[in-house]
Tab-separated table of C-alpha atoms and ligand atoms in Angstrom:
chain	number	residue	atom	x	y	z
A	1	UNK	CA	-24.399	49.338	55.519
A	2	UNK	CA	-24.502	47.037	52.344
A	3	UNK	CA	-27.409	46.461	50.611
A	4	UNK	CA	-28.845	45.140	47.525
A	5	UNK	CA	-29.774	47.032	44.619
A	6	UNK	CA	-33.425	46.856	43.895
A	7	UNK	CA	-34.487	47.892	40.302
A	8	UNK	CA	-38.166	48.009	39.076
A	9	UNK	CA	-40.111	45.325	37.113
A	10	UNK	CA	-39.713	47.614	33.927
A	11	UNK	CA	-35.754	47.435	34.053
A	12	UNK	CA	-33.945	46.722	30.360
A	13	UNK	CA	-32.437	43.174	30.440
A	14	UNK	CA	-28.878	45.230	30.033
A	15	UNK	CA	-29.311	47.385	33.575
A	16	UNK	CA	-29.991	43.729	35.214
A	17	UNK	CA	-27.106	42.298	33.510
A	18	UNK	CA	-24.845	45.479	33.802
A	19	UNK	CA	-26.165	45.598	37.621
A	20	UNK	CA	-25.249	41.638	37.975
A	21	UNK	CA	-21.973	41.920	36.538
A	22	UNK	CA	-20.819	44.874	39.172
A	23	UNK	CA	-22.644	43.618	42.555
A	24	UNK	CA	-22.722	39.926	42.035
A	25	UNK	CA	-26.548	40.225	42.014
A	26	UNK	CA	-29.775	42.665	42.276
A	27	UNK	CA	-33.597	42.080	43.006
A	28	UNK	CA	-36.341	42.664	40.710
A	29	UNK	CA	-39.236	43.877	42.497
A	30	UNK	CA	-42.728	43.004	41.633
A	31	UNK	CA	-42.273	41.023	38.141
A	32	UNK	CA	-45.311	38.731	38.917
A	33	UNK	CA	-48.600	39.176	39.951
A	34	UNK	CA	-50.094	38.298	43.431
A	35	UNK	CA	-52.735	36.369	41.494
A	36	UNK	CA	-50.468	34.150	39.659
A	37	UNK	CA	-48.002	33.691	43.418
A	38	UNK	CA	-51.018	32.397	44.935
A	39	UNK	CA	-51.613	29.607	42.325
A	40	UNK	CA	-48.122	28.719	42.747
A	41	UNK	CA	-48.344	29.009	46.508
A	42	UNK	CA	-51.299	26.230	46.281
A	43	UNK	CA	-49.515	24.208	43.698
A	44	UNK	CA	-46.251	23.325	45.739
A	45	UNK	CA	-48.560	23.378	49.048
A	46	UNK	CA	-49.433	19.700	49.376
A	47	UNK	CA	-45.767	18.596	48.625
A	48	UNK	CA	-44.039	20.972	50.692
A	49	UNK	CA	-46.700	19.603	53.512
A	50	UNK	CA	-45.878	16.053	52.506
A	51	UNK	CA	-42.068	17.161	52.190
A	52	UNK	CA	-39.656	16.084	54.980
A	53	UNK	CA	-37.121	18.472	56.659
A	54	UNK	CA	-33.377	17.908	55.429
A	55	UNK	CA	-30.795	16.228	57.562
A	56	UNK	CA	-27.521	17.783	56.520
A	57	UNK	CA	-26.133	21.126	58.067
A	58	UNK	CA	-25.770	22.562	54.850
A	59	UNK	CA	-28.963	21.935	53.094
A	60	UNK	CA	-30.862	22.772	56.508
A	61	UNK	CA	-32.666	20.645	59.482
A	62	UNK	CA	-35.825	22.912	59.620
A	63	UNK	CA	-36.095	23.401	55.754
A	64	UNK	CA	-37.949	21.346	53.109
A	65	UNK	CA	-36.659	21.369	49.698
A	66	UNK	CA	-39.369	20.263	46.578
A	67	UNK	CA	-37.153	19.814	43.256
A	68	UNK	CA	-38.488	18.850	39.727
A	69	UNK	CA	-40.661	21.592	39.424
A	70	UNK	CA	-40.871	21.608	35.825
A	71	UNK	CA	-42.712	18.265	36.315
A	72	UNK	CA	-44.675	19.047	39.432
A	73	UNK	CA	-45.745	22.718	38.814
A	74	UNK	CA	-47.229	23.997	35.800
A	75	UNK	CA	-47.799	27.199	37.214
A	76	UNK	CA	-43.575	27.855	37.721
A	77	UNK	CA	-43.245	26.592	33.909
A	78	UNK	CA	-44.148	30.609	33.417
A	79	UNK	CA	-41.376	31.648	35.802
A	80	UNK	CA	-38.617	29.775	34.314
A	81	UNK	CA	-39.741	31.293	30.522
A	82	UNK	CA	-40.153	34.556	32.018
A	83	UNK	CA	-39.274	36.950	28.868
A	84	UNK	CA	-36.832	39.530	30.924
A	85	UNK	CA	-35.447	36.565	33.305
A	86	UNK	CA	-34.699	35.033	30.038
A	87	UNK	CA	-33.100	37.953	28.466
A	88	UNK	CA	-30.696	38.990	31.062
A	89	UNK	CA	-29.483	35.451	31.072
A	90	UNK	CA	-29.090	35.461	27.648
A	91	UNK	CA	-27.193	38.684	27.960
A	92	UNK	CA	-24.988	37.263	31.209
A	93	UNK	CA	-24.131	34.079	30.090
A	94	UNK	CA	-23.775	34.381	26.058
A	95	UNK	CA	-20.044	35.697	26.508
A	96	UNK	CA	-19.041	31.965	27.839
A	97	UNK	CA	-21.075	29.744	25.424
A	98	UNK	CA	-23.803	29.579	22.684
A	99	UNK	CA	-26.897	28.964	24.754
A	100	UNK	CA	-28.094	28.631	28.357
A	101	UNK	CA	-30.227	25.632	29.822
A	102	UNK	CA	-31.987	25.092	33.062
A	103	UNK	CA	-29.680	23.602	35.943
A	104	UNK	CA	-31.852	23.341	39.022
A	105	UNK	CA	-35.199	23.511	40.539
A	106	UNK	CA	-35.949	23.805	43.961
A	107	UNK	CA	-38.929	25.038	46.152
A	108	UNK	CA	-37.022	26.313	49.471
A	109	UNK	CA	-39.043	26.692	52.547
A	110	UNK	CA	-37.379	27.638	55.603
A	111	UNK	CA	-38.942	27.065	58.825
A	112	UNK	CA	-39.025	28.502	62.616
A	113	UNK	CA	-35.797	27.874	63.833
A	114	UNK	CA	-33.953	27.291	60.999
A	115	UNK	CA	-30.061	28.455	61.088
A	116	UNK	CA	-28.004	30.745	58.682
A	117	UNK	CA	-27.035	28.673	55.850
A	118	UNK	CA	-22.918	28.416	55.014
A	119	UNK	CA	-22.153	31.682	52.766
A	120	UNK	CA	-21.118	29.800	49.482
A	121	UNK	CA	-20.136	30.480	45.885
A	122	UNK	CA	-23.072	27.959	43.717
A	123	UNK	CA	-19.981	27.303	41.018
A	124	UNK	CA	-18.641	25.213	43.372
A	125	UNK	CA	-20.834	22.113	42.442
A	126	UNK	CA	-18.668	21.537	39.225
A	127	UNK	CA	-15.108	21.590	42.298
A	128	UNK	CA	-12.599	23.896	41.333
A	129	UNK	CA	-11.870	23.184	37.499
A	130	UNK	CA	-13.440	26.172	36.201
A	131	UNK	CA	-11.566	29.013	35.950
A	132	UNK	CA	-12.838	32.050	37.228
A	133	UNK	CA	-12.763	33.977	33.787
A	134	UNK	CA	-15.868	31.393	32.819
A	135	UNK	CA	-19.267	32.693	34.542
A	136	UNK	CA	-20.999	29.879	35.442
A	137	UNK	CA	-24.700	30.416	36.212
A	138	UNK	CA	-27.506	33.102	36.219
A	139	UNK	CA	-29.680	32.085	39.185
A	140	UNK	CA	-33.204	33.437	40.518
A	141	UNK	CA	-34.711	33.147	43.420
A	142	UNK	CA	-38.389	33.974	43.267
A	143	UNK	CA	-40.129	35.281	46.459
A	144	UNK	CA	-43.609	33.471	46.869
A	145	UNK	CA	-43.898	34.669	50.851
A	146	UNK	CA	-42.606	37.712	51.706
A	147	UNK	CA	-38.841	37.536	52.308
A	148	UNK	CA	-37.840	39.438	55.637
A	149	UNK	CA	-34.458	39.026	57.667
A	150	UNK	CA	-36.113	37.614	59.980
A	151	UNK	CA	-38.003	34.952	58.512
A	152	UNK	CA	-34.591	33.553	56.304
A	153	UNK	CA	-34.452	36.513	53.292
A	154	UNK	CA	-31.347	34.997	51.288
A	155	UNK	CA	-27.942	36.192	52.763
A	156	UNK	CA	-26.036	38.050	50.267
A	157	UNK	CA	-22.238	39.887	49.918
A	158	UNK	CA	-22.129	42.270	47.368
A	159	UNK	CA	-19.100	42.738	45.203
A	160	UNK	CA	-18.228	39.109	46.396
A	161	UNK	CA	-17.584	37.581	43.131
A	162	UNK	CA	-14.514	39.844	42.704
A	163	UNK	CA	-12.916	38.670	45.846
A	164	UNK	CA	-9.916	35.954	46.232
A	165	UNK	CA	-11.280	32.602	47.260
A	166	UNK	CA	-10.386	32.664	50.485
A	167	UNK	CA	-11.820	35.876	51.966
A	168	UNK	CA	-14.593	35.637	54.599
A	169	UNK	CA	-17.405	37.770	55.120
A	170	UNK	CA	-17.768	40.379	57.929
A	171	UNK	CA	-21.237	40.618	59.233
A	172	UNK	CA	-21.388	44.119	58.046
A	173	UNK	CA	-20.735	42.941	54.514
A	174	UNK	CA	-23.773	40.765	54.707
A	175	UNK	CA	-26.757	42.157	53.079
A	176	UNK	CA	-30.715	40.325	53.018
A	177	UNK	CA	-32.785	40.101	50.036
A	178	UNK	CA	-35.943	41.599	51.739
A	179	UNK	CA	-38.685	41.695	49.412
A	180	UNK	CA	-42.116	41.202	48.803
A	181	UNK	CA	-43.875	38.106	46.773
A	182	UNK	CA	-43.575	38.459	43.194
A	183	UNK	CA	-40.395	39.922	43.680
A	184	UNK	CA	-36.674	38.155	42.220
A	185	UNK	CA	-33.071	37.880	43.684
A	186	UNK	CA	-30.764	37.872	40.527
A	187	UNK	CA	-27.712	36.262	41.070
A	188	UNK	CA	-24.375	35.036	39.557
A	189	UNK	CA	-22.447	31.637	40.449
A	190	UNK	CA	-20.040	33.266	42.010
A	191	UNK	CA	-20.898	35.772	44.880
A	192	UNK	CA	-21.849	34.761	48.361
A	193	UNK	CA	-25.059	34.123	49.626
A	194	UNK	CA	-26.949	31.503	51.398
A	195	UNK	CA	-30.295	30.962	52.788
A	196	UNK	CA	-30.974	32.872	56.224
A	197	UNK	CA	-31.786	32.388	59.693
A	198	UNK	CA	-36.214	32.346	60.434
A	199	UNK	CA	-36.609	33.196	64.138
A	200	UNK	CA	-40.449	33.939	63.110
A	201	UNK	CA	-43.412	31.050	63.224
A	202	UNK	CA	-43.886	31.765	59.555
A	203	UNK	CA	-41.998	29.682	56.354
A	204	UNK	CA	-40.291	31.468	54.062
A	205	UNK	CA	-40.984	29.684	50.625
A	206	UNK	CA	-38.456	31.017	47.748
A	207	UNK	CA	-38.747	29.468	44.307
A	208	UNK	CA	-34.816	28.810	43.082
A	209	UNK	CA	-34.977	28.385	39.314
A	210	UNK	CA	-30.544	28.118	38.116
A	211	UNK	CA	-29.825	28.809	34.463
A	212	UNK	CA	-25.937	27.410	33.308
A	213	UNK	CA	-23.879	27.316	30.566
A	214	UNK	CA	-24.907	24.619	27.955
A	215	UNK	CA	-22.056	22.738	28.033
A	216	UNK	CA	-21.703	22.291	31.566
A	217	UNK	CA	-23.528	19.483	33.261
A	218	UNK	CA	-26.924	20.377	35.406
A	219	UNK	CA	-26.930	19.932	39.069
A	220	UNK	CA	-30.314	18.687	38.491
A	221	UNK	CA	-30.585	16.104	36.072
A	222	UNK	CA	-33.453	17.336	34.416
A	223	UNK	CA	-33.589	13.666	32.053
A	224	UNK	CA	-34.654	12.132	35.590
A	225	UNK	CA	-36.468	14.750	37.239
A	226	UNK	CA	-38.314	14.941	34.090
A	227	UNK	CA	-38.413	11.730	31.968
A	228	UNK	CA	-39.254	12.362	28.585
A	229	UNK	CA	-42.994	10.836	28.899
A	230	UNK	CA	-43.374	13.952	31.273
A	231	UNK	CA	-41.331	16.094	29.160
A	232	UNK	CA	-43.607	15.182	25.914
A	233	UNK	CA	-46.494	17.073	27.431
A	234	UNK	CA	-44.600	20.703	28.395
A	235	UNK	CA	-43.917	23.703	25.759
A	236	UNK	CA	-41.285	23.063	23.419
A	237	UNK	CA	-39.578	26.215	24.619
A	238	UNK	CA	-39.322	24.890	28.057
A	239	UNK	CA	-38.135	21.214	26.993
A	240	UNK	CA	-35.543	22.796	25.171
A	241	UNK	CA	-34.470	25.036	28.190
A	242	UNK	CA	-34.092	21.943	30.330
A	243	UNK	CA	-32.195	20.584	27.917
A	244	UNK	CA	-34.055	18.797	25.532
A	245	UNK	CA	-31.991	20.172	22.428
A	246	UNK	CA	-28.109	19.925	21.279
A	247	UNK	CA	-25.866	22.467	23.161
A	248	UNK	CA	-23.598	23.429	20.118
A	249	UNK	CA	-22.863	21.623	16.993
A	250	UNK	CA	-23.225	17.898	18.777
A	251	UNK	CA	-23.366	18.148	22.354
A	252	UNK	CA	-26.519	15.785	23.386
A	253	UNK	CA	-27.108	14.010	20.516
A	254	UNK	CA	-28.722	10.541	20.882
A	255	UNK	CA	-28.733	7.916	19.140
A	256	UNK	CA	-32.285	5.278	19.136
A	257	UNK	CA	-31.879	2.069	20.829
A	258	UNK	CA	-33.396	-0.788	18.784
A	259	UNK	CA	-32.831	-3.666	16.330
A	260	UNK	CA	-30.025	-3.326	13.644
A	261	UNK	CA	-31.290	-0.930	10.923
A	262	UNK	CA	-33.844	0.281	13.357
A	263	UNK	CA	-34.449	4.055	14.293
A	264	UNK	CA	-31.852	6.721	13.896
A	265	UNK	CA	-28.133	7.897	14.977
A	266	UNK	CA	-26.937	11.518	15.803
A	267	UNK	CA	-30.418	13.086	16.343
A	268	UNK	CA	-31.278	15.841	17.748
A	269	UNK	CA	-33.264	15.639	21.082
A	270	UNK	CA	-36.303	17.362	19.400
A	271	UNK	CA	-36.575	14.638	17.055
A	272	UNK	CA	-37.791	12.746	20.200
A	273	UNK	CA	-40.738	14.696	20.340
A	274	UNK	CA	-41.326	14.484	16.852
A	275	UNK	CA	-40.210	18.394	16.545
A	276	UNK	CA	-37.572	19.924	13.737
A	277	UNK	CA	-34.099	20.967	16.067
A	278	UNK	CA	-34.263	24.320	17.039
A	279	UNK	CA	-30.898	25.056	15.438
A	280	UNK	CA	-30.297	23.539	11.684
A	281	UNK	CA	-29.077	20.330	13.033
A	282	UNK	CA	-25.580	20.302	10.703
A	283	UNK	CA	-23.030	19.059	12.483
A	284	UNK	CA	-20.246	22.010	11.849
A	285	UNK	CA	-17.394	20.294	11.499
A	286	UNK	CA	-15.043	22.201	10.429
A	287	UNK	CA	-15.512	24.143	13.784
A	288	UNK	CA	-15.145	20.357	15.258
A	289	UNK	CA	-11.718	19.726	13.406
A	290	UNK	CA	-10.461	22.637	14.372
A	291	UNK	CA	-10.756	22.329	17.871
A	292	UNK	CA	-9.115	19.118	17.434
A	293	UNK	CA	-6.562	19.871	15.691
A	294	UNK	CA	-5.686	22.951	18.126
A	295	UNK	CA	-5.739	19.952	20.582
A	296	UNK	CA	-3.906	17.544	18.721
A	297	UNK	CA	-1.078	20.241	18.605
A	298	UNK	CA	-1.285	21.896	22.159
A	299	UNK	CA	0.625	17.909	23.624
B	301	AKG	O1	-32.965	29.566	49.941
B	301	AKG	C1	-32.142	30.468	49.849
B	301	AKG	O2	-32.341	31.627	50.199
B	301	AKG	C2	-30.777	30.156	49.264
B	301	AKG	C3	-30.429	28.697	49.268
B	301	AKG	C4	-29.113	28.431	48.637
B	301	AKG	O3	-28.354	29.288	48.343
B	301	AKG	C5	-28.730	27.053	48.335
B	301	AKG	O4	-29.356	26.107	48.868
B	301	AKG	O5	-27.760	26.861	47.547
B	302	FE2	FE1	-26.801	28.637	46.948
């Protein structure tokens, strides 16, 4: 029978990573506190009450989805900065660019009679034009209710991300991320998962936080889902996460709007906020010209 490996909260960022890059994912059991799950439990309570069910097959009909959590939930700012989380992305991603940022937020709760979700690969929200040598994403999946099979633990096919696109899953290759609150699902873009079936009268309430590349676009635009009056108000570390800072030598510079002569061109995001760039804000460009001129000469 498959399973999942399950390593303890005092793992090295390099067994999650090492663990990641052989099964496609791993869980983390009991990172966070039962104190600090409750607070978030209460936090997302009155929207995920307010919260309608979805209406498409793949997002679920009996499952409410809460997004811009960085904006609505102070107490998951401490889950998205958590120091190991952080460091095994680091480690995961850092082969494929220069930074990470946040992609997505989402509250999942999945309710009584709620269907197994599609098995799917996350990469495929940027199509197919990313080769598969390019990891695309370090995802978590925080437990806030116990996750059980029956109540909709995340599906999930280990050793997945190695197969050919078109392979399907054998129920005996499926494996459930049973675990208790507190606990994490750590997985990559590219193995197969999906939320699961909840035959109990209990929700199952998962907190998704995705981490991508820098360069890539977010699936959440984290500019809208948290405007930068919102922003202005949240740790520096976490504004730069979501993406409040240049990815590279230029990507996501701005330039003011205003009156001729007025503000400022090419600035860094953190200049928004009144902040110095996290990097030395140089623009490098002899790193620039070269990758033009390896374009220039590759038509
Ligand atoms: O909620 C879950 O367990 C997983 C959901 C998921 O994979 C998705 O919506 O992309
Ligand atoms: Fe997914």
């Amino acid at each position: 029978m498959t399973g999942i490996t399950h390593l303890p909260a005092d793992t090295s960022p390099e067994t999650i990573r090492d663990t990641i890059e052989d099964q496609g994912g791993c869980i983390v059991d009991n990172l966070i506190a039962a104190e600090k799950i409750k607070r978030i439990s209460n936090e997302l309570a009155p929207y995920l009450e307010a919260g309608e069910f979805g209406r498409e097959d793949f997002g679920g009909f009996q499952t409410k989805r809460i997004g811009a959590l960085m904006a609505k939930s102070p107490e998951c700012h401490e889950l998205a900065l958590h120091p190991l989380i952080n460091a095994a992305c680091d480690l995961s991603l850092r082969p494929y660019c220069d930074d990470y940022q946040l992609h997505f937020t989402q509250a999942v709760s999945i309710s009584k009679g709620e269907g197994a979700q599609t098995l799917h690969r996350d990469r495929g929200v940027w199509g197919p034009f990313l080769n598969r040598s390019i990891e695309t994403q370090f995802s978590t999946i925080w437990a806030i209710s116990e996750f059980t099979r029956e109540n909709g633990a995340t599906q999930f096919v280990p050793g997945s991300h190695k197969w050919e696109k078109g392979r399907k899953a054998q129920p005996d290759e499926i494996a459930y991320a049973e675990m208790s609150p507190g606990s994490v699902l750590l997985y990559n873009g590219t193995v197969l998962h999906g939320g699961g079936a909840n035959t109990t009268e209990t929700n199952r309430l998962g907190v998704l936080l995705h981490y991508t590349l820098n360069w890539l676009r977010q699936e959440e635009n984290q500019y809208l889902s948290c405007p930068p009056e919102i922003a202005k108000d949240l740790p520096s570390d976490l504004r730069r996460l979501m993406g409040y800072s240049l990815g590279g030598p230029t990507l996501g510079f701005y330039s003011t709007p205003g009156g001729p002569g007025e503000g400022r061109d090419l600035a860094p995001p953190e200049y928004l906020f009144g902040e110095k760039p996290r990097k030395p804000h140089v623009f490098d460009t002899t790193r620039i010209d070269a990758e033009f001129k390896t374009h220039e000469t590759a038509d």
